[in-house]
PDB file of C-alpha atoms and ligand atoms in Angstrom:
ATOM      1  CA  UNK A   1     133.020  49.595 130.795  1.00 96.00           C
ATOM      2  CA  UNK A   2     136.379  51.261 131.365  1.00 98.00           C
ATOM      3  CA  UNK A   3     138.072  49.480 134.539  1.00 98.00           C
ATOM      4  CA  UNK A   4     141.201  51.138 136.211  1.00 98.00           C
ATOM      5  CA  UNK A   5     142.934  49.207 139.565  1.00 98.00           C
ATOM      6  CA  UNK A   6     144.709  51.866 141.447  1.00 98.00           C
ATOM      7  CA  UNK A   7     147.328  49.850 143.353  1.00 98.00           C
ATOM      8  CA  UNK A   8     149.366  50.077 146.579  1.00 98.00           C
ATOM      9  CA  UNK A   9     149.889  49.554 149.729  1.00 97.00           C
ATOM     10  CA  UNK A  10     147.951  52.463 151.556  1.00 98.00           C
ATOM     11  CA  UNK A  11     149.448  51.946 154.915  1.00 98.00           C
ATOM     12  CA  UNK A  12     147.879  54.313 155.640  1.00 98.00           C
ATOM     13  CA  UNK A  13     145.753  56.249 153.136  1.00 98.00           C
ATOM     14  CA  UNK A  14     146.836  59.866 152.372  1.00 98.00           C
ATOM     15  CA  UNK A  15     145.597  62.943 150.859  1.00 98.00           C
ATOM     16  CA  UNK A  16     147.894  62.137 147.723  1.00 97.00           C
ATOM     17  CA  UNK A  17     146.416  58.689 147.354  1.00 98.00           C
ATOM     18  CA  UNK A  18     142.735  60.486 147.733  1.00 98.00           C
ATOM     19  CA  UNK A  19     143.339  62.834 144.930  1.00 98.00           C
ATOM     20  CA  UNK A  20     144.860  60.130 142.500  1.00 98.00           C
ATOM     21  CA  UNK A  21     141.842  58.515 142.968  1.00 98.00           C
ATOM     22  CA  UNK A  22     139.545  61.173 142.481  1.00 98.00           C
ATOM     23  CA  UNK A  23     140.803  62.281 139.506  1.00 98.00           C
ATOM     24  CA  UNK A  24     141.151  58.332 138.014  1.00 98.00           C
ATOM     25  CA  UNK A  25     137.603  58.323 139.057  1.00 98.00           C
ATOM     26  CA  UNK A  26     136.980  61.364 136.530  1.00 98.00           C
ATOM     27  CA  UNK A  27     138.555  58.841 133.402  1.00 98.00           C
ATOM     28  CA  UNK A  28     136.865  55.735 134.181  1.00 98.00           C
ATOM     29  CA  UNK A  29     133.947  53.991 134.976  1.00 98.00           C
ATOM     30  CA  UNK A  30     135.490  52.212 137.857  1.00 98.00           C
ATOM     31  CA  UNK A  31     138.312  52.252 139.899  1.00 98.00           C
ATOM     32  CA  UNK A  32     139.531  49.422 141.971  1.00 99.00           C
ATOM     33  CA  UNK A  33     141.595  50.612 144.618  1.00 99.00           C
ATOM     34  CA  UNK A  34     143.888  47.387 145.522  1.00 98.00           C
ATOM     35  CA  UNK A  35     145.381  46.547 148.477  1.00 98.00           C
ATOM     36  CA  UNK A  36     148.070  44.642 148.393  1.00 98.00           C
ATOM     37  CA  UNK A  37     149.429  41.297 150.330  1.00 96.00           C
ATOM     38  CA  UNK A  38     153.303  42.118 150.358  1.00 90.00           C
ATOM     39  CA  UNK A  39     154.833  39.517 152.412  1.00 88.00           C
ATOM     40  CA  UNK A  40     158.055  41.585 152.329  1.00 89.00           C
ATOM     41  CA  UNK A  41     156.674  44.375 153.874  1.00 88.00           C
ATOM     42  CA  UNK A  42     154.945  44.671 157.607  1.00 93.00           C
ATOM     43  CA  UNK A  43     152.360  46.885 157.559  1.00 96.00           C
ATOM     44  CA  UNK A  44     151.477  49.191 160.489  1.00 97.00           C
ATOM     45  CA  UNK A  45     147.994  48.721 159.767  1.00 97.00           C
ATOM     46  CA  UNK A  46     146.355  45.453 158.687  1.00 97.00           C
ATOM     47  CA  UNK A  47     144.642  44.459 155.804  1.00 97.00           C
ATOM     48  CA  UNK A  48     141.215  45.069 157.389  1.00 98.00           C
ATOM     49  CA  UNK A  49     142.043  48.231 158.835  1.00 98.00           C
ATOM     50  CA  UNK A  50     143.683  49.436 155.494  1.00 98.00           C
ATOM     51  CA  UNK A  51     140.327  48.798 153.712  1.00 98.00           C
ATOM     52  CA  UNK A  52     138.200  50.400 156.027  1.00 98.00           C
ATOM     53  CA  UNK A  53     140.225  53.487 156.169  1.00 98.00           C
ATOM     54  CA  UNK A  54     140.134  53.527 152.414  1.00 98.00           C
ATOM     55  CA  UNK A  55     136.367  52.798 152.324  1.00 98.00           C
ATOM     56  CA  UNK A  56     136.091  55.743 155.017  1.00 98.00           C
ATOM     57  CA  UNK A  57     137.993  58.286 152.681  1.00 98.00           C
ATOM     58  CA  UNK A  58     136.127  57.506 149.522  1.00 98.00           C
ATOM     59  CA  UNK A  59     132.658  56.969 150.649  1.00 98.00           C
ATOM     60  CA  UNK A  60     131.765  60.432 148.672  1.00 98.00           C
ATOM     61  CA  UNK A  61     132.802  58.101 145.523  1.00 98.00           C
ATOM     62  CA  UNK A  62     130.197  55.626 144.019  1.00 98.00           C
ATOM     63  CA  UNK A  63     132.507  54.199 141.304  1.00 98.00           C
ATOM     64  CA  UNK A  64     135.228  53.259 144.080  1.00 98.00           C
ATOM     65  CA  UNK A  65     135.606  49.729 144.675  1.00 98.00           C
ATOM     66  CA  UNK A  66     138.390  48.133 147.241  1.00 98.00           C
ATOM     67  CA  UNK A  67     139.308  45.155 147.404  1.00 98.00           C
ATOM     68  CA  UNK A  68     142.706  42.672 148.166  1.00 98.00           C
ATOM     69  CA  UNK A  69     145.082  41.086 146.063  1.00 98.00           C
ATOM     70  CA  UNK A  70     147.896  39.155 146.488  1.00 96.00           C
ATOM     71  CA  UNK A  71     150.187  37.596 143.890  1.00 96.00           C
ATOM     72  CA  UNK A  72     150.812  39.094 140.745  1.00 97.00           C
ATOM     73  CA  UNK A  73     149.107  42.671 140.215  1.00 98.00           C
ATOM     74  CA  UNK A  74     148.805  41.592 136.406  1.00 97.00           C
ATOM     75  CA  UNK A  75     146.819  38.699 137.316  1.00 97.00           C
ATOM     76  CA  UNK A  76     144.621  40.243 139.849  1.00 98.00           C
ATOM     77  CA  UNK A  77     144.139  43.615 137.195  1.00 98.00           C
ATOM     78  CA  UNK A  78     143.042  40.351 134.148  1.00 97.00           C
ATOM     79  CA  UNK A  79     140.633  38.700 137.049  1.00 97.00           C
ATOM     80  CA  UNK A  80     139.418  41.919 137.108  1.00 98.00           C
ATOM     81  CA  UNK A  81     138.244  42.668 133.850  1.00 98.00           C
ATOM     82  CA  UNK A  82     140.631  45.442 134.139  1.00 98.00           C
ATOM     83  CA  UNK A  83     142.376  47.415 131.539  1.00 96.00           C
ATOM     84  CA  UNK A  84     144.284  49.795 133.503  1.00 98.00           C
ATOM     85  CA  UNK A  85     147.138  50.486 136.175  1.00 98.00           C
ATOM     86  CA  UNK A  86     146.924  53.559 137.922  1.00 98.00           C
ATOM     87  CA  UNK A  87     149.777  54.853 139.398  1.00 98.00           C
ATOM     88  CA  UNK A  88     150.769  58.402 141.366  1.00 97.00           C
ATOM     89  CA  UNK A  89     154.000  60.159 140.005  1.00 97.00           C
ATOM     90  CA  UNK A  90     155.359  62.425 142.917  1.00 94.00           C
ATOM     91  CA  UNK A  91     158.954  63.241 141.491  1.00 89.00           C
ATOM     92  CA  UNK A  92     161.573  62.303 139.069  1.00 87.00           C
ATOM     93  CA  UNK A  93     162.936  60.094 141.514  1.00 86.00           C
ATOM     94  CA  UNK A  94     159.738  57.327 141.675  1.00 92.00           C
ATOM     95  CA  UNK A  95     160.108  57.590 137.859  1.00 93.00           C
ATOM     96  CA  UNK A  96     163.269  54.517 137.445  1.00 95.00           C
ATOM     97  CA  UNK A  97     161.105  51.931 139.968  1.00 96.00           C
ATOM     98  CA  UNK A  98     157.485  53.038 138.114  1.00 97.00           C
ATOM     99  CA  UNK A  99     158.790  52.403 134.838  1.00 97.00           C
ATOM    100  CA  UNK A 100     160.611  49.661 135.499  1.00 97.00           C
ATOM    101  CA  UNK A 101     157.307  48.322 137.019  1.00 98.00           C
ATOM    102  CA  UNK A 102     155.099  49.527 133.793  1.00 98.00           C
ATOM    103  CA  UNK A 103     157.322  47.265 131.581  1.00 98.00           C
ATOM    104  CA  UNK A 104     157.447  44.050 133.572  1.00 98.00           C
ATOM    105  CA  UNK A 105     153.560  44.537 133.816  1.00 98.00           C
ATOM    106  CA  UNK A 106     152.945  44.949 130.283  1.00 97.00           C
ATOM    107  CA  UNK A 107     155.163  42.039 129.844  1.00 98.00           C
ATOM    108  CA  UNK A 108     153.295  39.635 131.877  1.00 98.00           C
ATOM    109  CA  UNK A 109     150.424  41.087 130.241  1.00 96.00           C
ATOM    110  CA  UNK A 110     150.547  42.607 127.008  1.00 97.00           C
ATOM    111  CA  UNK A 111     146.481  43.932 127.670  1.00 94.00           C
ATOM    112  CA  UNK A 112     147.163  45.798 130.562  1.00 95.00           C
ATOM    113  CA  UNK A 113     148.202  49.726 130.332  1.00 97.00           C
ATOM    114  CA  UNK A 114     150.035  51.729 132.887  1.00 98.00           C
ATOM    115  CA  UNK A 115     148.706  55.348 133.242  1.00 98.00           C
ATOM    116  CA  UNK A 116     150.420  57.699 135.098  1.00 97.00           C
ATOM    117  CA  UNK A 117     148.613  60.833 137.203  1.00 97.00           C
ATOM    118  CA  UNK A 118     151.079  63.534 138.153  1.00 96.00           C
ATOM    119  CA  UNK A 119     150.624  63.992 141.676  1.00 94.00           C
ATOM    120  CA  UNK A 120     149.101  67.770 142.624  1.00 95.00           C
ATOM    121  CA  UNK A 121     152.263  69.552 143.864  1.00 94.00           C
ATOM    122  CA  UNK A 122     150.648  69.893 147.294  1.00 94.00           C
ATOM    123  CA  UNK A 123     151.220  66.474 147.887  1.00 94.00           C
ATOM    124  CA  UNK A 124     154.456  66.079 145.723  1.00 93.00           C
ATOM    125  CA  UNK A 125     156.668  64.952 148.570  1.00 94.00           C
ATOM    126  CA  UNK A 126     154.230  62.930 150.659  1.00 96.00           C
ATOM    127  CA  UNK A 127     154.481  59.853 151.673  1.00 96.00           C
ATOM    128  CA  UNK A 128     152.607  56.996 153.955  1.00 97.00           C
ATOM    129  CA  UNK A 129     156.251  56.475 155.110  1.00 96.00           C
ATOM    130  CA  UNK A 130     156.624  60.430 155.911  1.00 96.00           C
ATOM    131  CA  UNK A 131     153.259  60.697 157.470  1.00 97.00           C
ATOM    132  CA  UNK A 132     154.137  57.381 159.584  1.00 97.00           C
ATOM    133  CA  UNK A 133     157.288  59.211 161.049  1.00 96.00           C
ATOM    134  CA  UNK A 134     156.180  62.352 161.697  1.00 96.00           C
ATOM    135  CA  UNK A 135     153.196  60.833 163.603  1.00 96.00           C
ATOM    136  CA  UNK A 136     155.700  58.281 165.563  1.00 94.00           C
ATOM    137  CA  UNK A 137     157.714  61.603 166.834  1.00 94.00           C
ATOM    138  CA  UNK A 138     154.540  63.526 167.886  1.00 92.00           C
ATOM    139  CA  UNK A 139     153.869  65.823 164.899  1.00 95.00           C
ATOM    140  CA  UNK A 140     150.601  66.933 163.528  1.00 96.00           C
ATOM    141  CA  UNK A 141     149.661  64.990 159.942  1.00 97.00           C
ATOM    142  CA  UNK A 142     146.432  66.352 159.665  1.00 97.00           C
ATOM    143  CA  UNK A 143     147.807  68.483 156.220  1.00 97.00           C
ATOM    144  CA  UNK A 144     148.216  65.312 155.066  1.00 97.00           C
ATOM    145  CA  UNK A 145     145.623  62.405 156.291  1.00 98.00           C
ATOM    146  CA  UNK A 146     142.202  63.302 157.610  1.00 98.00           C
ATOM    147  CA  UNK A 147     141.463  63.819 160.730  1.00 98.00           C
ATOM    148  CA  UNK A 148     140.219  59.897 160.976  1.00 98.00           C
ATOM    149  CA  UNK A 149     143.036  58.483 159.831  1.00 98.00           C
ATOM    150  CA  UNK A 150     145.551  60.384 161.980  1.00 98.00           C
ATOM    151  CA  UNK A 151     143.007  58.983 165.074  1.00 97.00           C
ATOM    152  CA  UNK A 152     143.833  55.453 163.868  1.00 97.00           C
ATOM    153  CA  UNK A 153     147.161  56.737 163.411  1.00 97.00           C
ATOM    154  CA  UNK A 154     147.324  57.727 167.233  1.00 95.00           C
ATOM    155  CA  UNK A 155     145.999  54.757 168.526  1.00 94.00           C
ATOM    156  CA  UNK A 156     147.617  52.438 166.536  1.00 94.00           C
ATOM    157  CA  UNK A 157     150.931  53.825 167.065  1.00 91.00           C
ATOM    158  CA  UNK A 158     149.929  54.257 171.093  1.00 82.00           C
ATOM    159  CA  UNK A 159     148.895  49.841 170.956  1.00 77.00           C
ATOM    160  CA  UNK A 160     152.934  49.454 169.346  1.00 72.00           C
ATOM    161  CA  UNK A 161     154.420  51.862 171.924  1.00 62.00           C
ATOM    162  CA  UNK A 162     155.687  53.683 168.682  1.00 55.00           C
ATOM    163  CA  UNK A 163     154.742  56.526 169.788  1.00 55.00           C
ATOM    164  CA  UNK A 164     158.041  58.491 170.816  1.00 53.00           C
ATOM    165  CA  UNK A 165     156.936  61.661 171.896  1.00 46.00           C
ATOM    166  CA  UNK A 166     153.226  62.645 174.317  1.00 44.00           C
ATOM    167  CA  UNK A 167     150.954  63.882 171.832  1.00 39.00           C
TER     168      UNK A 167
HETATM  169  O1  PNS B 201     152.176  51.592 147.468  1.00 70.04           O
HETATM  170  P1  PNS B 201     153.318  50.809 146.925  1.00 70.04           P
HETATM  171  O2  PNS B 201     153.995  50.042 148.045  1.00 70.04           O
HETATM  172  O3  PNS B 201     154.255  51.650 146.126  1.00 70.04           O
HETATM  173  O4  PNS B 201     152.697  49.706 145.913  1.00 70.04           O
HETATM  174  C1  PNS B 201     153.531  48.765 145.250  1.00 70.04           C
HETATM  175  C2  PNS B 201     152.697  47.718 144.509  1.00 70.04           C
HETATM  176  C3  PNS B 201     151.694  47.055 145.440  1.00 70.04           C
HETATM  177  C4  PNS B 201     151.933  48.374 143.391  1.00 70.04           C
HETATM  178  C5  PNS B 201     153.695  46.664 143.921  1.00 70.04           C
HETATM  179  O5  PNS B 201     154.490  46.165 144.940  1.00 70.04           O
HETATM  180  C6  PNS B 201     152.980  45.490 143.233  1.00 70.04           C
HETATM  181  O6  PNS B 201     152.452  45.639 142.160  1.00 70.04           O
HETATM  182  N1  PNS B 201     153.002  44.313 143.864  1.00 70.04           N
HETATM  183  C7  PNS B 201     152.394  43.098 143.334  1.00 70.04           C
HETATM  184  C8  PNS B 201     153.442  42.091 142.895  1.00 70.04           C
HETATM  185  C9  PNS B 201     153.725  42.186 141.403  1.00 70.04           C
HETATM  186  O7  PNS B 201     152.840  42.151 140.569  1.00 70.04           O
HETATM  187  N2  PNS B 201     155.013  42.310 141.042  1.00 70.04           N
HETATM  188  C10 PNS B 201     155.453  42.394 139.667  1.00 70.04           C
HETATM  189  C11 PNS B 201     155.403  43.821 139.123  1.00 70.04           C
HETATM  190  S1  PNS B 201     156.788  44.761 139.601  1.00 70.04           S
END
């Protein structure tokens, strides 16, 4: 069974993460999508709430798992029974930090390969970060999230009085 982890931090889930893992789900029998425990990074959304969104947008997929991981991606992808990274390439400019993060995976674990999807040009430039700012100054980011998430979005930024301009 071919196994492919499709990692990140989803925070939130957007219509560029969605068609990554469409597609991946295309190759393989399985795709993890894998949230991950950065402790250098605060999340607008938690852990739970990340997951649920994620389950929300890919309930059309049966071979989409999601699950946690913290620690070393390598490790969690071997626990696994993995054989795959995924990973979204928007431009030339995620390219230096992507490969340098292929190489120190397939260091720590020669059995692991890194496959790269081209992201579809409609979502070449987007971002969770993007989407998070535009949403925090009032815009509309349903182009980009569906209409669920940008709800949560709402709310969530409403709770954290990040919300900068009336919707
Ligand atoms: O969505 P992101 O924030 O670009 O995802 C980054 C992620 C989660 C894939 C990366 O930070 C990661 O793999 N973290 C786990 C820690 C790890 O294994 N580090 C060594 C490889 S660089």
């Amino acid at each position: 069974m071919k196994i492919a982890v499709y990692p990140g931090s989803f925070d939130p889930i957007t219509y560029g993460h969605l068609d990554i893992i469409e597609r991946a789900t295309l190759i393989f029998d399985k795709v993890i999508v894998a949230v991950c425990v950065n402790p250098n990074k605060k999340p607008l959304f938690s852990m739970e709430e990340r997951m649920k969104m994620i389950a929300q947008e890919c309930a059309h997929l049966p071979n989409v798992e999601i699950k946690c991981f913290r620690g070393l991606l390598s490790d969690f992808v071997q626990r696994e029974n993995a054989q795959v990274i995924i990973r979204g390439l928007r431009a030339i400019s995620d390219f230096e930090n992507e490969f340098q993060m292929a190489l120190v995976n397939r260091k720590l674990n020669p059995n692991v390969e890194t496959l790269f999807l081209m992201a579809h040009p409609r979502y070449s430039y987007l971002s969770s970060s993007v989407v998070k700012e535009i949403a925090s100054l009032g815009g509309k980011v349903t182009d980009f999230v569906s209409e669920q998430v940008a709800l949560q979005l709402r709310e969530k930024l409403w709770d954290s009085s990040q919300l900068a301009v009336t919707f």
